[in-house]
Amino acid sequence: MALRFVGIDPNTGGEGSPTVWVEEESADLVLQGEEADELLQALVGSTEWVASHKTGIPAHERVIRIPARMVPILREACNAAERASAEHRDVR
């Protein structure tokens, strides 16, 4: 597995910081961020966001928070993932 580093929180203090990568083969976005607090997790887990879709947060998933100041980095990551995905489709 190879990760392409896209960016890190510009306000990082040098320790664990929200970070974004693109996984080269799948073109999936990989995110590191602060785990949401209990209140936010409860809101996400108890709200029916899509009609007839089961509520709750599955045990294998996490709700994370990415600072708004990272929107340009996420946009860059989305563009990189889209390009990588298109490249993989062209090869097959």
GROMACS .gro file of N, CA, C and O in nm:
model
  368
    1MET      N    1   0.085  -0.117   0.000
    1MET     CA    2   0.000   0.000   0.000
    1MET      C    3   0.090   0.124   0.000
    1MET      O    4   0.184   0.134   0.077
    2ALA      N    5   0.057   0.216  -0.087
    2ALA     CA    6   0.133   0.341  -0.096
    2ALA      C    7   0.039   0.458  -0.074
    2ALA      O    8  -0.070   0.462  -0.129
    3LEU      N    9   0.082   0.551   0.009
    3LEU     CA   10   0.005   0.672   0.035
    3LEU      C   11   0.073   0.793  -0.025
    3LEU      O   12   0.195   0.807  -0.015
    4ARG      N   13  -0.006   0.878  -0.088
    4ARG     CA   14   0.044   1.006  -0.138
    4ARG      C   15   0.002   1.113  -0.037
    4ARG      O   16  -0.117   1.138  -0.017
    5PHE      N   17   0.098   1.175   0.028
    5PHE     CA   18   0.071   1.281   0.124
    5PHE      C   19   0.017   1.402   0.048
    5PHE      O   20   0.073   1.444  -0.051
    6VAL      N   21  -0.095   1.457   0.096
    6VAL     CA   22  -0.153   1.574   0.033
    6VAL      C   23  -0.132   1.697   0.120
    6VAL      O   24  -0.091   1.802   0.071
    7GLY      N   25  -0.158   1.686   0.250
    7GLY     CA   26  -0.140   1.803   0.334
    7GLY      C   27  -0.172   1.776   0.479
    7GLY      O   28  -0.232   1.676   0.515
    8ILE      N   29  -0.127   1.870   0.561
    8ILE     CA   30  -0.146   1.863   0.705
    8ILE      C   31  -0.202   1.997   0.752
    8ILE      O   32  -0.184   2.099   0.686
    9ASP      N   33  -0.270   1.995   0.865
    9ASP     CA   34  -0.327   2.116   0.922
    9ASP      C   35  -0.219   2.225   0.926
    9ASP      O   36  -0.114   2.206   0.986
   10PRO      N   37  -0.242   2.339   0.861
   10PRO     CA   38  -0.140   2.444   0.857
   10PRO      C   39  -0.111   2.504   0.996
   10PRO      O   40  -0.009   2.567   1.014
   11ASN      N   41  -0.198   2.480   1.091
   11ASN     CA   42  -0.176   2.531   1.226
   11ASN      C   43  -0.121   2.424   1.320
   11ASN      O   44  -0.133   2.434   1.441
   12THR      N   45  -0.061   2.321   1.263
   12THR     CA   46  -0.008   2.212   1.344
   12THR      C   47   0.099   2.262   1.440
   12THR      O   48   0.174   2.352   1.410
   13GLY      N   49   0.103   2.199   1.556
   13GLY     CA   50   0.203   2.234   1.655
   13GLY      C   51   0.318   2.136   1.655
   13GLY      O   52   0.402   2.137   1.743
   14GLY      N   53   0.326   2.048   1.558
   14GLY     CA   54   0.435   1.953   1.548
   14GLY      C   55   0.404   1.816   1.605
   14GLY      O   56   0.486   1.725   1.600
   15GLU      N   57   0.283   1.799   1.661
   15GLU     CA   58   0.243   1.667   1.710
   15GLU      C   59   0.124   1.622   1.626
   15GLU      O   60   0.099   1.676   1.520
   16GLY      N   61   0.052   1.522   1.674
   16GLY     CA   62  -0.060   1.468   1.598
   16GLY      C   63  -0.148   1.578   1.542
   16GLY      O   64  -0.195   1.664   1.616
   17SER      N   65  -0.168   1.578   1.413
   17SER     CA   66  -0.245   1.683   1.347
   17SER      C   67  -0.332   1.624   1.238
   17SER      O   68  -0.297   1.524   1.176
   18PRO      N   69  -0.446   1.688   1.210
   18PRO     CA   70  -0.527   1.643   1.097
   18PRO      C   71  -0.441   1.639   0.970
   18PRO      O   72  -0.368   1.734   0.940
   19THR      N   73  -0.448   1.527   0.901
   19THR     CA   74  -0.365   1.503   0.784
   19THR      C   75  -0.449   1.434   0.678
   19THR      O   76  -0.542   1.360   0.711
   20VAL      N   77  -0.416   1.456   0.551
   20VAL     CA   78  -0.489   1.396   0.440
   20VAL      C   79  -0.390   1.329   0.345
   20VAL      O   80  -0.287   1.387   0.310
   21TRP      N   81  -0.424   1.206   0.304
   21TRP     CA   82  -0.348   1.131   0.204
   21TRP      C   83  -0.444   1.076   0.100
   21TRP      O   84  -0.564   1.071   0.122
   22VAL      N   85  -0.390   1.032  -0.014
   22VAL     CA   86  -0.464   0.954  -0.112
   22VAL      C   87  -0.393   0.820  -0.124
   22VAL      O   88  -0.271   0.816  -0.143
   23GLU      N   89  -0.469   0.712  -0.106
   23GLU     CA   90  -0.412   0.577  -0.122
   23GLU      C   91  -0.398   0.552  -0.271
   23GLU      O   92  -0.493   0.564  -0.346
   24GLU      N   93  -0.276   0.524  -0.313
   24GLU     CA   94  -0.244   0.520  -0.457
   24GLU      C   95  -0.327   0.420  -0.537
   24GLU      O   96  -0.377   0.453  -0.643
   25GLU      N   97  -0.341   0.298  -0.490
   25GLU     CA   98  -0.408   0.196  -0.570
   25GLU      C   99  -0.559   0.215  -0.578
   25GLU      O  100  -0.618   0.207  -0.685
   26SER      N  101  -0.622   0.241  -0.463
   26SER     CA  102  -0.768   0.253  -0.462
   26SER      C  103  -0.817   0.394  -0.492
   26SER      O  104  -0.933   0.413  -0.523
   27ALA      N  105  -0.730   0.493  -0.477
   27ALA     CA  106  -0.764   0.635  -0.490
   27ALA      C  107  -0.856   0.681  -0.377
   27ALA      O  108  -0.920   0.784  -0.387
   28ASP      N  109  -0.860   0.605  -0.268
   28ASP     CA  110  -0.939   0.644  -0.152
   28ASP      C  111  -0.870   0.757  -0.077
   28ASP      O  112  -0.747   0.764  -0.073
   29LEU      N  113  -0.950   0.844  -0.017
   29LEU     CA  114  -0.896   0.945   0.073
   29LEU      C  115  -0.872   0.880   0.208
   29LEU      O  116  -0.953   0.801   0.256
   30VAL      N  117  -0.761   0.911   0.271
   30VAL     CA  118  -0.729   0.862   0.405
   30VAL      C  119  -0.713   0.987   0.492
   30VAL      O  120  -0.634   1.076   0.458
   31LEU      N  121  -0.789   0.992   0.600
   31LEU     CA  122  -0.792   1.110   0.685
   31LEU      C  123  -0.751   1.078   0.828
   31LEU      O  124  -0.792   0.976   0.883
   32GLN      N  125  -0.672   1.164   0.884
   32GLN     CA  126  -0.642   1.159   1.027
   32GLN      C  127  -0.696   1.287   1.086
   32GLN      O  128  -0.672   1.396   1.034
   33GLY      N  129  -0.772   1.274   1.192
   33GLY     CA  130  -0.828   1.393   1.254
   33GLY      C  131  -0.864   1.366   1.398
   33GLY      O  132  -0.855   1.254   1.447
   34GLU      N  133  -0.908   1.469   1.464
   34GLU     CA  134  -0.950   1.457   1.602
   34GLU      C  135  -1.081   1.380   1.608
   34GLU      O  136  -1.177   1.411   1.535
   35GLU      N  137  -1.086   1.278   1.693
   35GLU     CA  138  -1.211   1.203   1.708
   35GLU      C  139  -1.317   1.296   1.765
   35GLU      O  140  -1.289   1.376   1.856
   36ALA      N  141  -1.436   1.287   1.709
   36ALA     CA  142  -1.545   1.374   1.753
   36ALA      C  143  -1.578   1.350   1.900
   36ALA      O  144  -1.568   1.237   1.948
   37ASP      N  145  -1.618   1.455   1.968
   37ASP     CA  146  -1.657   1.441   2.109
   37ASP      C  147  -1.790   1.366   2.118
   37ASP      O  148  -1.857   1.340   2.018
   38GLU      N  149  -1.828   1.330   2.240
   38GLU     CA  150  -1.948   1.248   2.262
   38GLU      C  151  -2.074   1.314   2.209
   38GLU      O  152  -2.161   1.247   2.154
   39LEU      N  153  -2.085   1.445   2.225
   39LEU     CA  154  -2.204   1.516   2.179
   39LEU      C  155  -2.219   1.506   2.027
   39LEU      O  156  -2.327   1.476   1.974
   40LEU      N  157  -2.110   1.530   1.954
   40LEU     CA  158  -2.114   1.522   1.808
   40LEU      C  159  -2.139   1.378   1.763
   40LEU      O  160  -2.217   1.354   1.671
   41GLN      N  161  -2.076   1.281   1.828
   41GLN     CA  162  -2.100   1.141   1.792
   41GLN      C  163  -2.247   1.103   1.815
   41GLN      O  164  -2.306   1.033   1.733
   42ALA      N  165  -2.304   1.151   1.926
   42ALA     CA  166  -2.445   1.122   1.954
   42ALA      C  167  -2.535   1.182   1.847
   42ALA      O  168  -2.631   1.118   1.801
   43LEU      N  169  -2.507   1.305   1.806
   43LEU     CA  170  -2.586   1.370   1.701
   43LEU      C  171  -2.577   1.292   1.570
   43LEU      O  172  -2.678   1.261   1.507
   44VAL      N  173  -2.455   1.259   1.530
   44VAL     CA  174  -2.435   1.184   1.405
   44VAL      C  175  -2.502   1.047   1.414
   44VAL      O  176  -2.571   1.003   1.323
   45GLY      N  177  -2.484   0.980   1.527
   45GLY     CA  178  -2.533   0.843   1.541
   45GLY      C  179  -2.683   0.830   1.558
   45GLY      O  180  -2.740   0.725   1.529
   46SER      N  181  -2.750   0.936   1.602
   46SER     CA  182  -2.893   0.925   1.629
   46SER      C  183  -2.980   0.989   1.522
   46SER      O  184  -3.103   0.981   1.530
   47THR      N  185  -2.922   1.051   1.424
   47THR     CA  186  -2.998   1.122   1.322
   47THR      C  187  -3.014   1.036   1.197
   47THR      O  188  -2.918   0.975   1.149
   48GLU      N  189  -3.136   1.029   1.145
   48GLU     CA  190  -3.162   0.957   1.020
   48GLU      C  191  -3.132   1.054   0.905
   48GLU      O  192  -3.216   1.133   0.864
   49TRP      N  193  -3.009   1.049   0.854
   49TRP     CA  194  -2.964   1.141   0.750
   49TRP      C  195  -3.021   1.106   0.614
   49TRP      O  196  -3.039   1.193   0.529
   50VAL      N  197  -3.048   0.978   0.593
   50VAL     CA  198  -3.105   0.930   0.467
   50VAL      C  199  -3.226   0.845   0.503
   50VAL      O  200  -3.216   0.754   0.587
   51ALA      N  201  -3.338   0.875   0.441
   51ALA     CA  202  -3.461   0.803   0.474
   51ALA      C  203  -3.440   0.652   0.463
   51ALA      O  204  -3.378   0.602   0.368
   52SER      N  205  -3.488   0.581   0.563
   52SER     CA  206  -3.482   0.434   0.571
   52SER      C  207  -3.341   0.379   0.587
   52SER      O  208  -3.320   0.259   0.575
   53HIS      N  209  -3.243   0.464   0.612
   53HIS     CA  210  -3.106   0.418   0.634
   53HIS      C  211  -3.087   0.401   0.784
   53HIS      O  212  -3.124   0.489   0.863
   54LYS      N  213  -3.031   0.290   0.824
   54LYS     CA  214  -3.012   0.261   0.966
   54LYS      C  215  -2.929   0.370   1.033
   54LYS      O  216  -2.831   0.417   0.978
   55THR      N  217  -2.970   0.410   1.152
   55THR     CA  218  -2.894   0.508   1.228
   55THR      C  219  -2.785   0.439   1.309
   55THR      O  220  -2.783   0.317   1.322
   56GLY      N  221  -2.696   0.518   1.364
   56GLY     CA  222  -2.589   0.464   1.446
   56GLY      C  223  -2.456   0.470   1.373
   56GLY      O  224  -2.450   0.492   1.252
   57ILE      N  225  -2.349   0.452   1.449
   57ILE     CA  226  -2.214   0.451   1.394
   57ILE      C  227  -2.162   0.309   1.410
   57ILE      O  228  -2.145   0.262   1.523
   58PRO      N  229  -2.138   0.237   1.301
   58PRO     CA  230  -2.090   0.100   1.312
   58PRO      C  231  -1.958   0.094   1.389
   58PRO      O  232  -1.879   0.189   1.388
   59ALA      N  233  -1.933  -0.018   1.454
   59ALA     CA  234  -1.814  -0.035   1.537
   59ALA      C  235  -1.684  -0.013   1.460
   59ALA      O  236  -1.585   0.029   1.517
   60HIS      N  237  -1.685  -0.037   1.329
   60HIS     CA  238  -1.563  -0.025   1.249
   60HIS      C  239  -1.545   0.116   1.190
   60HIS      O  240  -1.451   0.139   1.116
   61GLU      N  241  -1.633   0.208   1.223
   61GLU     CA  242  -1.624   0.344   1.171
   61GLU      C  243  -1.605   0.445   1.283
   61GLU      O  244  -1.638   0.420   1.398
   62ARG      N  245  -1.549   0.562   1.249
   62ARG     CA  246  -1.528   0.670   1.345
   62ARG      C  247  -1.575   0.801   1.283
   62ARG      O  248  -1.563   0.821   1.163
   63VAL      N  249  -1.625   0.889   1.366
   63VAL     CA  250  -1.657   1.025   1.324
   63VAL      C  251  -1.536   1.109   1.365
   63VAL      O  252  -1.494   1.107   1.480
   64ILE      N  253  -1.480   1.179   1.267
   64ILE     CA  254  -1.365   1.265   1.296
   64ILE      C  255  -1.397   1.407   1.257
   64ILE      O  256  -1.488   1.433   1.177
   65ARG      N  257  -1.322   1.499   1.312
   65ARG     CA  258  -1.341   1.641   1.283
   65ARG      C  259  -1.216   1.691   1.211
   65ARG      O  260  -1.105   1.672   1.258
   66ILE      N  261  -1.237   1.755   1.096
   66ILE     CA  262  -1.129   1.816   1.018
   66ILE      C  263  -1.154   1.966   1.017
   66ILE      O  264  -1.263   2.011   0.981
   67PRO      N  265  -1.057   2.049   1.057
   67PRO     CA  266  -1.079   2.194   1.063
   67PRO      C  267  -1.113   2.255   0.927
   67PRO      O  268  -1.060   2.213   0.823
   68ALA      N  269  -1.200   2.355   0.929
   68ALA     CA  270  -1.241   2.423   0.805
   68ALA      C  271  -1.121   2.481   0.731
   68ALA      O  272  -1.122   2.489   0.608
   69ARG      N  273  -1.015   2.518   0.804
   69ARG     CA  274  -0.897   2.575   0.737
   69ARG      C  275  -0.829   2.472   0.645
   69ARG      O  276  -0.743   2.507   0.566
   70MET      N  277  -0.871   2.344   0.656
   70MET     CA  278  -0.812   2.240   0.570
   70MET      C  279  -0.893   2.215   0.443
   70MET      O  280  -0.859   2.127   0.365
   71VAL      N  281  -0.998   2.292   0.420
   71VAL     CA  282  -1.080   2.274   0.300
   71VAL      C  283  -0.995   2.276   0.172
   71VAL      O  284  -1.011   2.190   0.085
   72PRO      N  285  -0.901   2.368   0.156
   72PRO     CA  286  -0.819   2.365   0.034
   72PRO      C  287  -0.739   2.235   0.021
   72PRO      O  288  -0.721   2.184  -0.090
   73ILE      N  289  -0.692   2.182   0.133
   73ILE     CA  290  -0.617   2.056   0.130
   73ILE      C  291  -0.709   1.940   0.092
   73ILE      O  292  -0.673   1.855   0.011
   74LEU      N  293  -0.831   1.939   0.146
   74LEU     CA  294  -0.928   1.835   0.110
   74LEU      C  295  -0.965   1.845  -0.037
   74LEU      O  296  -0.979   1.743  -0.106
   75ARG      N  297  -0.981   1.968  -0.086
   75ARG     CA  298  -1.013   1.987  -0.228
   75ARG      C  299  -0.901   1.932  -0.315
   75ARG      O  300  -0.925   1.862  -0.414
   76GLU      N  301  -0.776   1.961  -0.277
   76GLU     CA  302  -0.661   1.908  -0.350
   76GLU      C  303  -0.660   1.755  -0.346
   76GLU      O  304  -0.633   1.689  -0.446
   77ALA      N  305  -0.692   1.699  -0.229
   77ALA     CA  306  -0.695   1.553  -0.215
   77ALA      C  307  -0.806   1.493  -0.302
   77ALA      O  308  -0.785   1.389  -0.367
   78CYS      N  309  -0.920   1.557  -0.306
   78CYS     CA  310  -1.030   1.507  -0.390
   78CYS      C  311  -0.990   1.509  -0.537
   78CYS      O  312  -1.018   1.415  -0.612
   79ASN      N  313  -0.926   1.616  -0.580
   79ASN     CA  314  -0.879   1.624  -0.718
   79ASN      C  315  -0.776   1.515  -0.748
   79ASN      O  316  -0.781   1.451  -0.853
   80ALA      N  317  -0.683   1.493  -0.655
   80ALA     CA  318  -0.582   1.389  -0.674
   80ALA      C  319  -0.646   1.251  -0.679
   80ALA      O  320  -0.609   1.166  -0.762
   81ALA      N  321  -0.744   1.226  -0.592
   81ALA     CA  322  -0.813   1.097  -0.592
   81ALA      C  323  -0.891   1.077  -0.722
   81ALA      O  324  -0.891   0.968  -0.778
   82GLU      N  325  -0.953   1.181  -0.769
   82GLU     CA  326  -1.030   1.172  -0.893
   82GLU      C  327  -0.937   1.141  -1.011
   82GLU      O  328  -0.968   1.055  -1.094
   83ARG      N  329  -0.822   1.207  -1.016
   83ARG     CA  330  -0.725   1.179  -1.122
   83ARG      C  331  -0.673   1.036  -1.112
   83ARG      O  332  -0.665   0.965  -1.212
   84ALA      N  333  -0.639   0.992  -0.991
   84ALA     CA  334  -0.586   0.856  -0.972
   84ALA      C  335  -0.691   0.752  -1.010
   84ALA      O  336  -0.659   0.651  -1.073
   85SER      N  337  -0.815   0.776  -0.975
   85SER     CA  338  -0.923   0.684  -1.010
   85SER      C  339  -0.940   0.675  -1.161
   85SER      O  340  -0.957   0.567  -1.216
   86ALA      N  341  -0.934   0.788  -1.229
   86ALA     CA  342  -0.946   0.789  -1.375
   86ALA      C  343  -0.830   0.716  -1.439
   86ALA      O  344  -0.847   0.642  -1.537
   87GLU      N  345  -0.709   0.733  -1.383
   87GLU     CA  346  -0.591   0.662  -1.436
   87GLU      C  347  -0.607   0.512  -1.422
   87GLU      O  348  -0.574   0.437  -1.514
   88HIS      N  349  -0.663   0.466  -1.311
   88HIS     CA  350  -0.683   0.323  -1.291
   88HIS      C  351  -0.788   0.268  -1.387
   88HIS      O  352  -0.775   0.158  -1.437
   89ARG      N  353  -0.892   0.348  -1.414
   89ARG     CA  354  -0.994   0.303  -1.510
   89ARG      C  355  -0.935   0.293  -1.650
   89ARG      O  356  -0.967   0.203  -1.725
   90ASP      N  357  -0.847   0.386  -1.686
   90ASP     CA  358  -0.786   0.386  -1.819
   90ASP      C  359  -0.694   0.267  -1.841
   90ASP      O  360  -0.679   0.218  -1.952
   91VAL      N  361  -0.632   0.219  -1.733
   91VAL     CA  362  -0.537   0.107  -1.743
   91VAL      C  363  -0.609  -0.024  -1.761
   91VAL      O  364  -0.559  -0.114  -1.829
   92ARG      N  365  -0.726  -0.040  -1.706
   92ARG     CA  366  -0.798  -0.169  -1.709
   92ARG      C  367  -0.864  -0.195  -1.838
   92ARG      O  368  -0.894  -0.157  -1.928
   0.00000   0.00000   0.00000
